[in-house]
CSV table of C-alpha atoms (C1' of nucleotides) in Angstrom, one decimal:
chain,number,residue,atom,x,y,z
A,1,MET,CA,30.0,-46.0,-67.4
A,2,ALA,CA,33.6,-45.9,-66.5
A,3,ASP,CA,34.6,-46.7,-62.9
A,4,ARG,CA,35.6,-44.0,-60.5
A,5,LEU,CA,39.0,-44.0,-58.8
A,6,ARG,CA,38.9,-45.1,-55.2
A,7,ARG,CA,40.7,-43.9,-52.2
A,8,ASP,CA,43.6,-46.3,-52.5
A,9,PHE,CA,44.5,-44.8,-55.8
A,10,PHE,CA,45.4,-41.5,-54.1
A,11,ALA,CA,46.8,-42.9,-50.8
A,12,GLY,CA,50.2,-44.2,-52.1
A,13,GLU,CA,53.4,-42.3,-52.8
A,14,THR,CA,52.6,-38.9,-54.1
A,15,LEU,CA,55.1,-39.0,-56.9
A,16,ASP,CA,53.7,-42.3,-58.1
A,17,THR,CA,50.2,-40.8,-57.9
A,18,ALA,CA,51.1,-37.7,-59.8
A,19,ARG,CA,52.4,-40.0,-62.7
A,20,ALA,CA,49.5,-42.4,-62.4
A,21,LEU,CA,46.9,-39.6,-62.7
A,22,LEU,CA,48.1,-38.9,-66.3
A,23,GLY,CA,45.5,-40.5,-68.6
A,24,GLN,CA,42.7,-40.6,-65.9
A,25,VAL,CA,39.6,-38.6,-66.6
A,26,LEU,CA,38.4,-35.6,-64.5
A,27,VAL,CA,34.6,-35.3,-64.4
A,28,ARG,CA,32.6,-32.2,-63.3
A,29,VAL,CA,28.8,-32.4,-63.1
A,30,THR,CA,26.8,-29.2,-62.8
A,31,GLN,CA,23.2,-28.1,-63.6
A,32,GLU,CA,24.6,-26.6,-66.8
A,33,GLY,CA,25.9,-30.0,-67.9
A,34,THR,CA,28.8,-32.4,-67.6
A,35,THR,CA,32.4,-31.7,-68.6
A,36,ARG,CA,35.2,-34.3,-68.9
A,37,GLY,CA,38.9,-34.0,-69.6
A,38,VAL,CA,41.8,-36.4,-69.7
A,39,ILE,CA,44.6,-35.4,-67.3
A,40,VAL,CA,47.7,-34.6,-69.3
A,41,GLU,CA,49.9,-32.5,-66.9
A,42,THR,CA,50.4,-32.8,-63.1
A,43,GLU,CA,52.7,-31.6,-60.4
A,44,ALA,CA,53.5,-33.2,-57.0
A,45,TYR,CA,53.8,-31.0,-53.9
A,46,LEU,CA,55.5,-32.9,-51.1
A,47,GLY,CA,54.3,-31.3,-47.9
A,48,GLU,CA,56.7,-30.3,-45.2
A,49,ARG,CA,59.9,-31.1,-47.0
A,50,ASP,CA,59.0,-29.1,-50.1
A,51,ASP,CA,59.7,-25.4,-50.0
A,52,ALA,CA,57.4,-24.8,-53.0
A,53,ALA,CA,54.4,-26.3,-51.2
A,54,HIS,CA,51.8,-24.3,-49.2
A,55,THR,CA,52.3,-26.9,-46.4
A,56,TYR,CA,56.1,-26.3,-46.1
A,57,LYS,CA,55.7,-24.2,-43.0
A,58,GLY,CA,53.1,-26.4,-41.4
A,59,ARG,CA,49.3,-26.3,-41.0
A,60,SER,CA,47.2,-23.3,-41.5
A,61,GLU,CA,43.5,-22.6,-42.1
A,62,ARG,CA,44.0,-22.6,-45.8
A,63,THR,CA,45.7,-26.0,-45.9
A,64,ARG,CA,43.4,-27.8,-43.4
A,65,VAL,CA,42.1,-30.3,-46.0
A,66,ALA,CA,45.7,-31.4,-46.9
A,67,TYR,CA,46.1,-33.0,-43.5
A,68,GLY,CA,43.0,-35.2,-43.9
A,69,ASP,CA,42.1,-38.1,-46.2
A,70,SER,CA,43.6,-38.5,-49.6
A,71,GLY,CA,41.3,-38.0,-52.6
A,72,CYS,CA,39.9,-34.7,-51.5
A,73,ALA,CA,39.9,-31.3,-53.3
A,74,TYR,CA,42.4,-28.7,-52.2
A,75,ILE,CA,41.4,-25.5,-54.1
A,76,TYR,CA,42.9,-22.0,-53.5
A,77,LEU,CA,42.7,-18.6,-55.1
A,78,ILE,CA,45.8,-17.2,-56.7
A,79,TYR,CA,46.6,-13.6,-57.9
A,80,GLY,CA,43.2,-12.6,-56.6
A,81,MET,CA,41.4,-14.1,-59.6
A,82,HIS,CA,42.3,-17.6,-60.6
A,83,CYS,CA,41.7,-20.9,-58.8
A,84,CYS,CA,44.1,-23.9,-58.7
A,85,PHE,CA,42.8,-27.4,-58.1
A,86,ASN,CA,44.8,-30.1,-56.3
A,87,ILE,CA,44.0,-33.6,-55.1
A,88,THR,CA,45.2,-34.6,-51.7
A,89,THR,CA,47.4,-37.6,-51.6
A,90,GLY,CA,49.3,-39.9,-49.3
A,91,GLN,CA,48.3,-40.9,-45.8
A,92,PRO,CA,46.3,-38.7,-43.4
A,93,GLY,CA,48.7,-36.4,-41.6
A,94,ALA,CA,51.1,-36.1,-44.6
A,95,PRO,CA,50.0,-32.9,-46.2
A,96,GLU,CA,50.9,-33.9,-49.8
A,97,MET,CA,48.9,-33.2,-53.0
A,98,VAL,CA,49.0,-33.2,-56.8
A,99,LEU,CA,48.2,-30.1,-58.8
A,100,LEU,CA,46.2,-30.6,-62.0
A,101,ARG,CA,47.8,-28.3,-64.6
A,102,ALA,CA,46.2,-29.3,-67.9
A,103,LEU,CA,43.4,-31.5,-69.4
A,104,ALA,CA,42.6,-32.7,-72.9
A,105,PRO,CA,38.9,-31.8,-73.3
A,106,VAL,CA,36.7,-34.8,-74.2
A,107,GLU,CA,33.1,-33.9,-73.3
A,108,GLY,CA,31.2,-30.7,-72.9
A,109,LEU,CA,33.4,-28.6,-75.1
A,110,PRO,CA,30.7,-26.0,-75.9
A,111,LEU,CA,30.1,-25.5,-72.1
A,112,MET,CA,33.8,-25.1,-71.5
A,113,ALA,CA,34.1,-22.7,-74.4
A,114,ALA,CA,31.2,-20.6,-73.0
A,115,ARG,CA,32.9,-20.5,-69.6
A,116,ARG,CA,36.3,-19.7,-71.0
A,117,GLY,CA,35.4,-17.2,-73.7
A,118,THR,CA,37.2,-19.1,-76.4
A,119,ASP,CA,36.4,-22.1,-78.5
A,120,LYS,CA,39.9,-23.1,-79.4
A,121,PRO,CA,40.2,-26.6,-77.9
A,122,ARG,CA,43.9,-26.2,-77.0
A,123,ALA,CA,43.1,-23.0,-75.0
A,124,LEU,CA,40.3,-24.4,-72.9
A,125,CYS,CA,42.1,-26.4,-70.2
A,126,SER,CA,45.9,-25.8,-70.9
A,127,GLY,CA,46.8,-24.3,-67.5
A,128,PRO,CA,45.8,-24.7,-63.8
A,129,GLY,CA,43.6,-21.5,-63.8
A,130,LYS,CA,42.1,-22.3,-67.3
A,131,LEU,CA,41.0,-25.8,-66.4
A,132,CYS,CA,39.3,-24.6,-63.2
A,133,ARG,CA,37.4,-22.0,-65.2
A,134,ALA,CA,36.4,-24.5,-67.9
A,135,MET,CA,35.3,-27.1,-65.4
A,136,ALA,CA,33.6,-24.6,-63.0
A,137,ILE,CA,35.9,-25.5,-60.2
A,138,ASP,CA,36.1,-22.9,-57.4
A,139,ARG,CA,36.5,-22.7,-53.7
A,140,SER,CA,32.9,-23.8,-53.0
A,141,LEU,CA,34.3,-27.3,-53.8
A,142,TYR,CA,37.1,-27.0,-51.2
A,143,GLY,CA,37.4,-30.3,-49.3
A,144,GLU,CA,35.1,-32.1,-51.7
A,145,ASP,CA,35.7,-35.9,-51.4
A,146,LEU,CA,36.3,-37.1,-54.9
A,147,CYS,CA,35.7,-40.7,-53.8
A,148,ALA,CA,32.1,-39.9,-52.9
A,149,SER,CA,31.1,-36.7,-54.7
A,150,GLU,CA,28.4,-36.6,-57.4
A,151,ARG,CA,29.8,-33.4,-58.8
A,152,LEU,CA,33.6,-33.8,-59.0
A,153,PHE,CA,35.5,-37.0,-59.4
A,154,VAL,CA,38.0,-39.0,-61.4
A,155,GLU,CA,37.3,-41.9,-63.7
A,156,ARG,CA,39.6,-44.7,-64.9
A,157,GLY,CA,41.3,-43.9,-68.2
A,158,ALA,CA,44.3,-45.3,-70.1
A,159,PRO,CA,47.9,-44.3,-69.2
A,160,PRO,CA,49.8,-42.4,-71.9
A,161,ALA,CA,52.5,-44.0,-74.0
A,162,HIS,CA,55.2,-41.5,-73.1
A,163,ILE,CA,55.6,-39.7,-69.8
A,164,ALA,CA,58.2,-36.9,-69.3
A,165,ALA,CA,59.3,-35.4,-66.0
A,166,THR,CA,60.4,-31.7,-65.8
A,167,PRO,CA,60.9,-29.0,-63.1
A,168,ARG,CA,57.6,-27.5,-61.8
A,169,ILE,CA,56.3,-24.2,-63.2
A,170,GLY,CA,56.5,-20.9,-61.4
A,171,VAL,CA,58.3,-22.0,-58.3
A,172,GLU,CA,61.7,-20.3,-58.8
A,173,TYR,CA,61.4,-18.9,-55.4
A,174,ALA,CA,61.8,-22.3,-53.8
A,175,GLU,CA,65.6,-22.5,-53.3
A,176,LEU,CA,65.5,-26.1,-52.1
A,177,CYS,CA,63.2,-27.9,-54.5
A,178,ARG,CA,62.8,-25.8,-57.6
A,179,GLY,CA,65.0,-28.1,-59.6
A,180,GLU,CA,63.2,-31.3,-58.7
A,181,LEU,CA,61.5,-33.1,-61.6
A,182,TRP,CA,58.1,-33.2,-60.0
A,183,ARG,CA,56.1,-32.1,-63.0
A,184,PHE,CA,54.7,-34.9,-65.2
A,185,VAL,CA,53.3,-34.6,-68.7
A,186,ASP,CA,51.9,-36.8,-71.4
A,187,ALA,CA,54.8,-36.1,-73.8
A,188,ASP,CA,52.6,-36.6,-76.9
A,189,SER,CA,49.7,-34.3,-75.8
A,190,PRO,CA,49.1,-31.0,-77.6
A,191,TYR,CA,47.0,-29.8,-74.6
A,192,LEU,CA,49.9,-28.9,-72.2
A,193,SER,CA,50.3,-25.6,-70.5
A,194,ARG,CA,53.6,-25.1,-72.3
B,1,DA,C1',57.7,-16.1,-81.2
B,2,DT,C1',59.0,-13.6,-77.0
B,3,DG,C1',58.3,-10.1,-73.4
B,4,DC,C1',56.0,-7.2,-70.2
B,5,DA,C1',52.3,-4.8,-67.6
B,6,DG,C1',48.0,-5.2,-65.3
B,7,DA,C1',44.3,-7.3,-63.0
B,8,DT,C1',42.8,-8.3,-58.0
B,9,DC,C1',42.3,-10.4,-53.1
B,10,DG,C1',43.1,-14.1,-49.6
B,11,DT,C1',46.7,-15.4,-46.8
B,12,DC,C1',50.6,-14.8,-44.1
B,13,DT,C1',54.2,-11.6,-41.9
C,1,DG,C1',51.7,-4.4,-46.2
C,2,DA,C1',53.6,-7.8,-49.6
C,3,DC,C1',53.1,-11.4,-52.5
C,4,DG,C1',51.7,-15.1,-55.2
C,5,DA,C1',51.8,-23.1,-57.9
C,6,DT,C1',48.2,-17.3,-63.4
C,7,DC,C1',46.1,-15.4,-67.6
C,8,DT,C1',45.3,-12.0,-71.0
C,9,DG,C1',46.2,-8.4,-74.2
C,10,DC,C1',49.3,-5.5,-76.4
C,11,DA,C1',54.0,-4.4,-78.0
C,12,DT,C1',57.9,-5.6,-80.5
C,13,DC,C1',61.0,-8.6,-83.3
DNA sequence: ATGCAGATCGTCT
DNA sequence: GACGATCTGCATC
């Protein structure tokens, strides 16, 4: 049994955590079964100094969990139909987080395929909405503490050999930070969102 | 391979 | 009332 990441893994600098999450293993346990995927693509959202972040304009009901402990699930609905899954990072009071954008599926592929309506491995978790669907992550898990939960957590994996940094996806509207290289990918992975 | 329209609703103005 | 940290299917090249 691999060991679970502890709070201190998520509590440091958010850009470091976004890089360090590559190669770690996201685990989701449901009554239907367990699914696992290696994290291959992340994005950092840096709170009140990042005009692409939900927390740019301060606290709101939606972003409540971002102001608490690191290592918790920040999940929201986008376009009325997809969920996006972030892990809160940094110190309490600093509303920073890391968005998980893609996984390399490693366990529970048939269950993922059933949830996604496709069995092509590359299509299962290669996007923030896709991975939420494949892993059955929705807003009922909002605020879940990944350092204590039995149903959603991250296990220790091996860092990738080559990491690339690029601009984040879909944040052209953010005049200030759209050019920042705050998206991180396993450069050798075929399971990226693009 | 690239491009575009449509789906659909919580959150914020 | 407007707009997304998206995905899919269909059209065209």
